[in-house]
């Protein structure tokens, strides 16, 4: 599922590599070259910060403190300093982890994943499919397509959620009708078809060649997305 990672780092040679490795793993990456720019991004909602200790406008330690005043979002500090003192200082300022430059991007990615897991940012209940292409959060009723929020009606969300909970299972139309109407109803096949059509337009790249919701002719529908591992 696409987590948003904010990288606050003024050296583009480093942030470019970090971005490439994180994006390859399906993360959404924002890069800020200055601390203030990075702090502004926080309002947009970020799941984890990779923070360079040496920045042009603010000390990474000050940034860390500024972040901690408003949020407990996980922070990994990047630094050239490697003495025990600096390490302890970074952690006491509220960083959750610490990576010393030069570092292996692969190790950094592993730390990002571990930290997200540890801090519970891998939200329970969230379902991600096809390497983060489609994300469904039943708690907030949010749906993301390619990381972008999709506006669904309540009925569309109900349908999608029910289908996606059991990939591969064929749902007869009548079952879906009773799901959205609350009881058995006859003659509403077209209603379901119309909802599915709208849903496909919102979540599929090509609604005429759907990857997520397939028609089972004469019966109903099934969800065919591949669930990502949590
Ligand atoms: Ca720097």
Tab-separated table of C-alpha atoms and ligand atoms in Angstrom:
chain	number	residue	atom	x	y	z
A	1	UNK	CA	0.000	0.000	0.000
A	2	UNK	CA	1.420	3.353	-0.826
A	3	UNK	CA	2.851	5.061	2.195
A	4	UNK	CA	4.016	8.613	1.768
A	5	UNK	CA	7.656	9.132	2.691
A	6	UNK	CA	9.043	12.612	3.068
A	7	UNK	CA	12.774	12.946	2.429
A	8	UNK	CA	14.306	16.152	3.778
A	9	UNK	CA	17.765	16.241	2.273
A	10	UNK	CA	19.612	19.022	0.437
A	11	UNK	CA	21.980	16.775	-1.503
A	12	UNK	CA	20.108	15.663	-4.600
A	13	UNK	CA	22.649	12.920	-5.326
A	14	UNK	CA	21.459	11.249	-2.133
A	15	UNK	CA	17.749	12.063	-2.297
A	16	UNK	CA	17.561	10.835	-5.917
A	17	UNK	CA	18.907	7.416	-4.966
A	18	UNK	CA	16.693	7.194	-1.902
A	19	UNK	CA	13.675	8.162	-3.995
A	20	UNK	CA	14.479	5.552	-6.662
A	21	UNK	CA	14.813	2.750	-4.110
A	22	UNK	CA	11.668	3.721	-2.214
A	23	UNK	CA	9.567	4.123	-5.346
A	24	UNK	CA	10.697	0.725	-6.552
A	25	UNK	CA	9.165	-0.664	-3.352
A	26	UNK	CA	5.883	1.105	-4.015
A	27	UNK	CA	6.276	4.075	-1.672
A	28	UNK	CA	5.203	7.578	-2.625
A	29	UNK	CA	8.123	9.938	-2.149
A	30	UNK	CA	8.223	13.679	-1.552
A	31	UNK	CA	11.561	15.430	-1.468
A	32	UNK	CA	12.216	18.685	0.335
A	33	UNK	CA	15.610	20.359	-0.007
A	34	UNK	CA	14.945	22.685	2.879
A	35	UNK	CA	13.596	22.073	6.345
A	36	UNK	CA	10.822	24.643	6.080
A	37	UNK	CA	9.636	23.119	2.833
A	38	UNK	CA	9.591	19.731	4.539
A	39	UNK	CA	7.597	21.005	7.506
A	40	UNK	CA	5.033	22.459	5.098
A	41	UNK	CA	4.557	19.038	3.513
A	42	UNK	CA	3.529	17.560	6.862
A	43	UNK	CA	0.107	19.134	6.514
A	44	UNK	CA	-0.525	16.981	3.460
A	45	UNK	CA	-0.168	13.861	5.556
A	46	UNK	CA	3.065	11.902	5.583
A	47	UNK	CA	3.691	8.410	6.998
A	48	UNK	CA	7.412	8.654	7.689
A	49	UNK	CA	10.225	11.206	7.449
A	50	UNK	CA	13.798	10.587	6.376
A	51	UNK	CA	15.647	13.567	7.735
A	52	UNK	CA	19.158	14.737	6.982
A	53	UNK	CA	20.925	16.143	10.001
A	54	UNK	CA	22.777	18.866	8.061
A	55	UNK	CA	20.408	21.164	6.188
A	56	UNK	CA	20.990	24.659	4.782
A	57	UNK	CA	18.253	26.510	6.659
A	58	UNK	CA	17.810	24.546	9.878
A	59	UNK	CA	19.655	21.954	11.857
A	60	UNK	CA	18.146	18.483	11.477
A	61	UNK	CA	17.890	18.344	15.256
A	62	UNK	CA	15.746	21.483	15.282
A	63	UNK	CA	13.573	20.015	12.535
A	64	UNK	CA	13.141	16.898	14.594
A	65	UNK	CA	12.001	18.945	17.564
A	66	UNK	CA	9.671	21.031	15.406
A	67	UNK	CA	8.079	17.870	14.013
A	68	UNK	CA	7.706	16.359	17.468
A	69	UNK	CA	5.823	19.422	18.667
A	70	UNK	CA	3.056	18.683	16.218
A	71	UNK	CA	3.227	14.967	15.466
A	72	UNK	CA	4.678	11.605	16.433
A	73	UNK	CA	5.266	10.547	12.858
A	74	UNK	CA	8.244	8.164	12.598
A	75	UNK	CA	11.570	9.789	11.748
A	76	UNK	CA	14.789	8.228	10.457
A	77	UNK	CA	17.788	10.531	10.730
A	78	UNK	CA	20.479	10.536	8.075
A	79	UNK	CA	23.799	11.766	9.181
A	80	UNK	CA	27.507	11.820	8.561
A	81	UNK	CA	28.103	11.957	12.273
A	82	UNK	CA	28.707	8.586	13.760
A	83	UNK	CA	29.832	9.100	17.288
A	84	UNK	CA	27.835	7.529	20.067
A	85	UNK	CA	27.005	10.987	21.467
A	86	UNK	CA	25.367	12.197	18.276
A	87	UNK	CA	23.446	9.010	17.973
A	88	UNK	CA	22.078	9.298	21.457
A	89	UNK	CA	21.278	12.962	20.901
A	90	UNK	CA	19.347	12.257	17.708
A	91	UNK	CA	17.316	9.567	19.368
A	92	UNK	CA	16.652	11.657	22.454
A	93	UNK	CA	15.321	14.457	20.232
A	94	UNK	CA	12.679	12.113	19.012
A	95	UNK	CA	14.137	10.372	15.977
A	96	UNK	CA	13.092	6.733	15.868
A	97	UNK	CA	16.076	5.424	13.990
A	98	UNK	CA	19.429	6.571	12.753
A	99	UNK	CA	21.392	5.777	9.576
A	100	UNK	CA	24.988	6.864	9.152
A	101	UNK	CA	26.252	8.105	5.770
A	102	UNK	CA	27.441	6.554	3.566
A	103	UNK	CA	24.618	4.043	3.823
A	104	UNK	CA	23.246	1.332	1.614
A	105	UNK	CA	19.912	2.421	0.101
A	106	UNK	CA	18.688	-1.122	0.487
A	107	UNK	CA	19.359	-1.026	4.195
A	108	UNK	CA	17.542	2.292	4.455
A	109	UNK	CA	14.499	0.833	2.716
A	110	UNK	CA	14.564	-2.126	5.095
A	111	UNK	CA	14.669	0.272	8.044
A	112	UNK	CA	11.773	2.267	6.617
A	113	UNK	CA	9.661	-0.865	6.337
A	114	UNK	CA	10.633	-2.090	9.784
A	115	UNK	CA	9.846	1.263	11.340
A	116	UNK	CA	6.484	1.552	9.613
A	117	UNK	CA	5.598	-1.894	10.846
A	118	UNK	CA	6.784	-1.132	14.348
A	119	UNK	CA	4.882	2.120	14.595
A	120	UNK	CA	1.756	0.523	13.238
A	121	UNK	CA	1.558	2.754	10.212
A	122	UNK	CA	0.709	-0.342	8.244
A	123	UNK	CA	-2.869	0.242	9.212
A	124	UNK	CA	-4.917	-2.722	10.177
A	125	UNK	CA	-7.773	-3.408	7.885
A	126	UNK	CA	-6.303	-1.560	4.938
A	127	UNK	CA	-6.290	-3.681	1.833
A	128	UNK	CA	-3.821	-3.094	-0.953
A	129	UNK	CA	-3.944	-4.699	-4.389
A	130	UNK	CA	-1.715	-5.004	-7.439
A	131	UNK	CA	1.354	-3.496	-5.769
A	132	UNK	CA	-0.467	-0.550	-4.303
A	133	UNK	CA	-2.389	0.315	-7.441
A	134	UNK	CA	-5.654	0.048	-5.533
A	135	UNK	CA	-5.932	0.615	-1.789
A	136	UNK	CA	-9.113	0.246	0.221
A	137	UNK	CA	-9.424	1.451	3.794
A	138	UNK	CA	-12.660	0.194	5.353
A	139	UNK	CA	-12.207	2.321	8.487
A	140	UNK	CA	-12.085	5.645	6.682
A	141	UNK	CA	-13.951	4.431	3.575
A	142	UNK	CA	-11.071	5.788	1.565
A	143	UNK	CA	-10.025	4.352	-1.764
A	144	UNK	CA	-6.786	5.210	-3.517
A	145	UNK	CA	-6.032	4.532	-7.163
A	146	UNK	CA	-2.340	4.912	-7.971
A	147	UNK	CA	-2.036	6.716	-4.642
A	148	UNK	CA	-4.702	9.278	-5.513
A	149	UNK	CA	-7.994	9.429	-3.605
A	150	UNK	CA	-11.032	8.247	-5.541
A	151	UNK	CA	-14.479	9.549	-4.671
A	152	UNK	CA	-16.960	6.703	-4.340
A	153	UNK	CA	-20.586	6.810	-3.323
A	154	UNK	CA	-21.492	4.799	-0.238
A	155	UNK	CA	-23.066	2.121	-2.379
A	156	UNK	CA	-20.025	1.887	-4.636
A	157	UNK	CA	-17.777	1.593	-1.611
A	158	UNK	CA	-19.922	-1.150	-0.091
A	159	UNK	CA	-19.860	-3.122	-3.300
A	160	UNK	CA	-16.138	-2.748	-3.830
A	161	UNK	CA	-15.333	-3.630	-0.243
A	162	UNK	CA	-17.519	-6.726	-0.249
A	163	UNK	CA	-16.022	-7.999	-3.502
A	164	UNK	CA	-12.426	-7.177	-2.552
A	165	UNK	CA	-12.686	-8.981	0.790
A	166	UNK	CA	-12.894	-12.251	-1.133
A	167	UNK	CA	-10.834	-12.089	-4.294
A	168	UNK	CA	-11.836	-14.739	-6.792
A	169	UNK	CA	-15.207	-15.488	-5.194
A	170	UNK	CA	-18.162	-15.140	-7.538
A	171	UNK	CA	-20.930	-12.945	-6.138
A	172	UNK	CA	-24.324	-13.500	-7.746
A	173	UNK	CA	-26.177	-10.300	-8.564
A	174	UNK	CA	-28.949	-11.074	-6.078
A	175	UNK	CA	-26.434	-11.259	-3.270
A	176	UNK	CA	-25.014	-7.867	-4.159
A	177	UNK	CA	-28.482	-6.406	-4.469
A	178	UNK	CA	-29.408	-7.552	-0.989
A	179	UNK	CA	-26.123	-6.158	0.268
A	180	UNK	CA	-26.883	-2.654	-0.940
A	181	UNK	CA	-30.606	-2.674	-0.359
A	182	UNK	CA	-30.469	-4.591	2.897
A	183	UNK	CA	-32.932	-7.299	1.870
A	184	UNK	CA	-33.885	-9.417	-1.099
A	185	UNK	CA	-35.243	-7.496	-3.984
A	186	UNK	CA	-36.194	-8.662	-7.391
A	187	UNK	CA	-35.674	-6.978	-10.713
A	188	UNK	CA	-32.819	-4.729	-9.715
A	189	UNK	CA	-30.130	-6.365	-11.807
A	190	UNK	CA	-29.672	-3.245	-13.885
A	191	UNK	CA	-29.051	-1.180	-10.752
A	192	UNK	CA	-26.121	-3.360	-9.787
A	193	UNK	CA	-24.766	-3.238	-13.297
A	194	UNK	CA	-24.955	0.555	-13.272
A	195	UNK	CA	-23.100	0.762	-9.950
A	196	UNK	CA	-20.416	-1.614	-11.184
A	197	UNK	CA	-20.063	0.393	-14.367
A	198	UNK	CA	-19.523	3.606	-12.394
A	199	UNK	CA	-17.107	1.843	-10.071
A	200	UNK	CA	-15.055	0.576	-12.993
A	201	UNK	CA	-14.804	4.064	-14.412
A	202	UNK	CA	-13.356	5.211	-11.122
A	203	UNK	CA	-10.924	2.404	-10.277
A	204	UNK	CA	-9.954	0.756	-13.549
A	205	UNK	CA	-7.380	2.061	-16.039
A	206	UNK	CA	-9.567	0.750	-18.835
A	207	UNK	CA	-13.162	0.150	-17.707
A	208	UNK	CA	-13.790	-2.009	-20.771
A	209	UNK	CA	-10.901	-4.315	-19.882
A	210	UNK	CA	-11.240	-4.392	-16.095
A	211	UNK	CA	-8.426	-5.755	-13.958
A	212	UNK	CA	-10.276	-5.583	-10.635
A	213	UNK	CA	-13.951	-6.287	-11.153
A	214	UNK	CA	-14.766	-8.926	-13.726
A	215	UNK	CA	-18.173	-9.930	-14.999
A	216	UNK	CA	-19.128	-13.565	-14.587
A	217	UNK	CA	-21.631	-13.897	-17.406
A	218	UNK	CA	-25.096	-14.911	-16.390
A	219	UNK	CA	-24.183	-14.872	-12.713
A	220	UNK	CA	-22.634	-11.727	-11.303
A	221	UNK	CA	-19.216	-10.344	-10.501
A	222	UNK	CA	-15.901	-11.228	-8.961
A	223	UNK	CA	-12.908	-9.303	-7.756
A	224	UNK	CA	-9.631	-10.271	-9.419
A	225	UNK	CA	-7.057	-7.921	-7.854
A	226	UNK	CA	-3.936	-9.480	-6.353
A	227	UNK	CA	-3.713	-8.718	-2.653
A	228	UNK	CA	-0.361	-7.289	-1.577
A	229	UNK	CA	1.386	-8.645	1.470
A	230	UNK	CA	1.107	-6.425	4.503
B	1	LIG	CA1	22.953	17.764	4.028
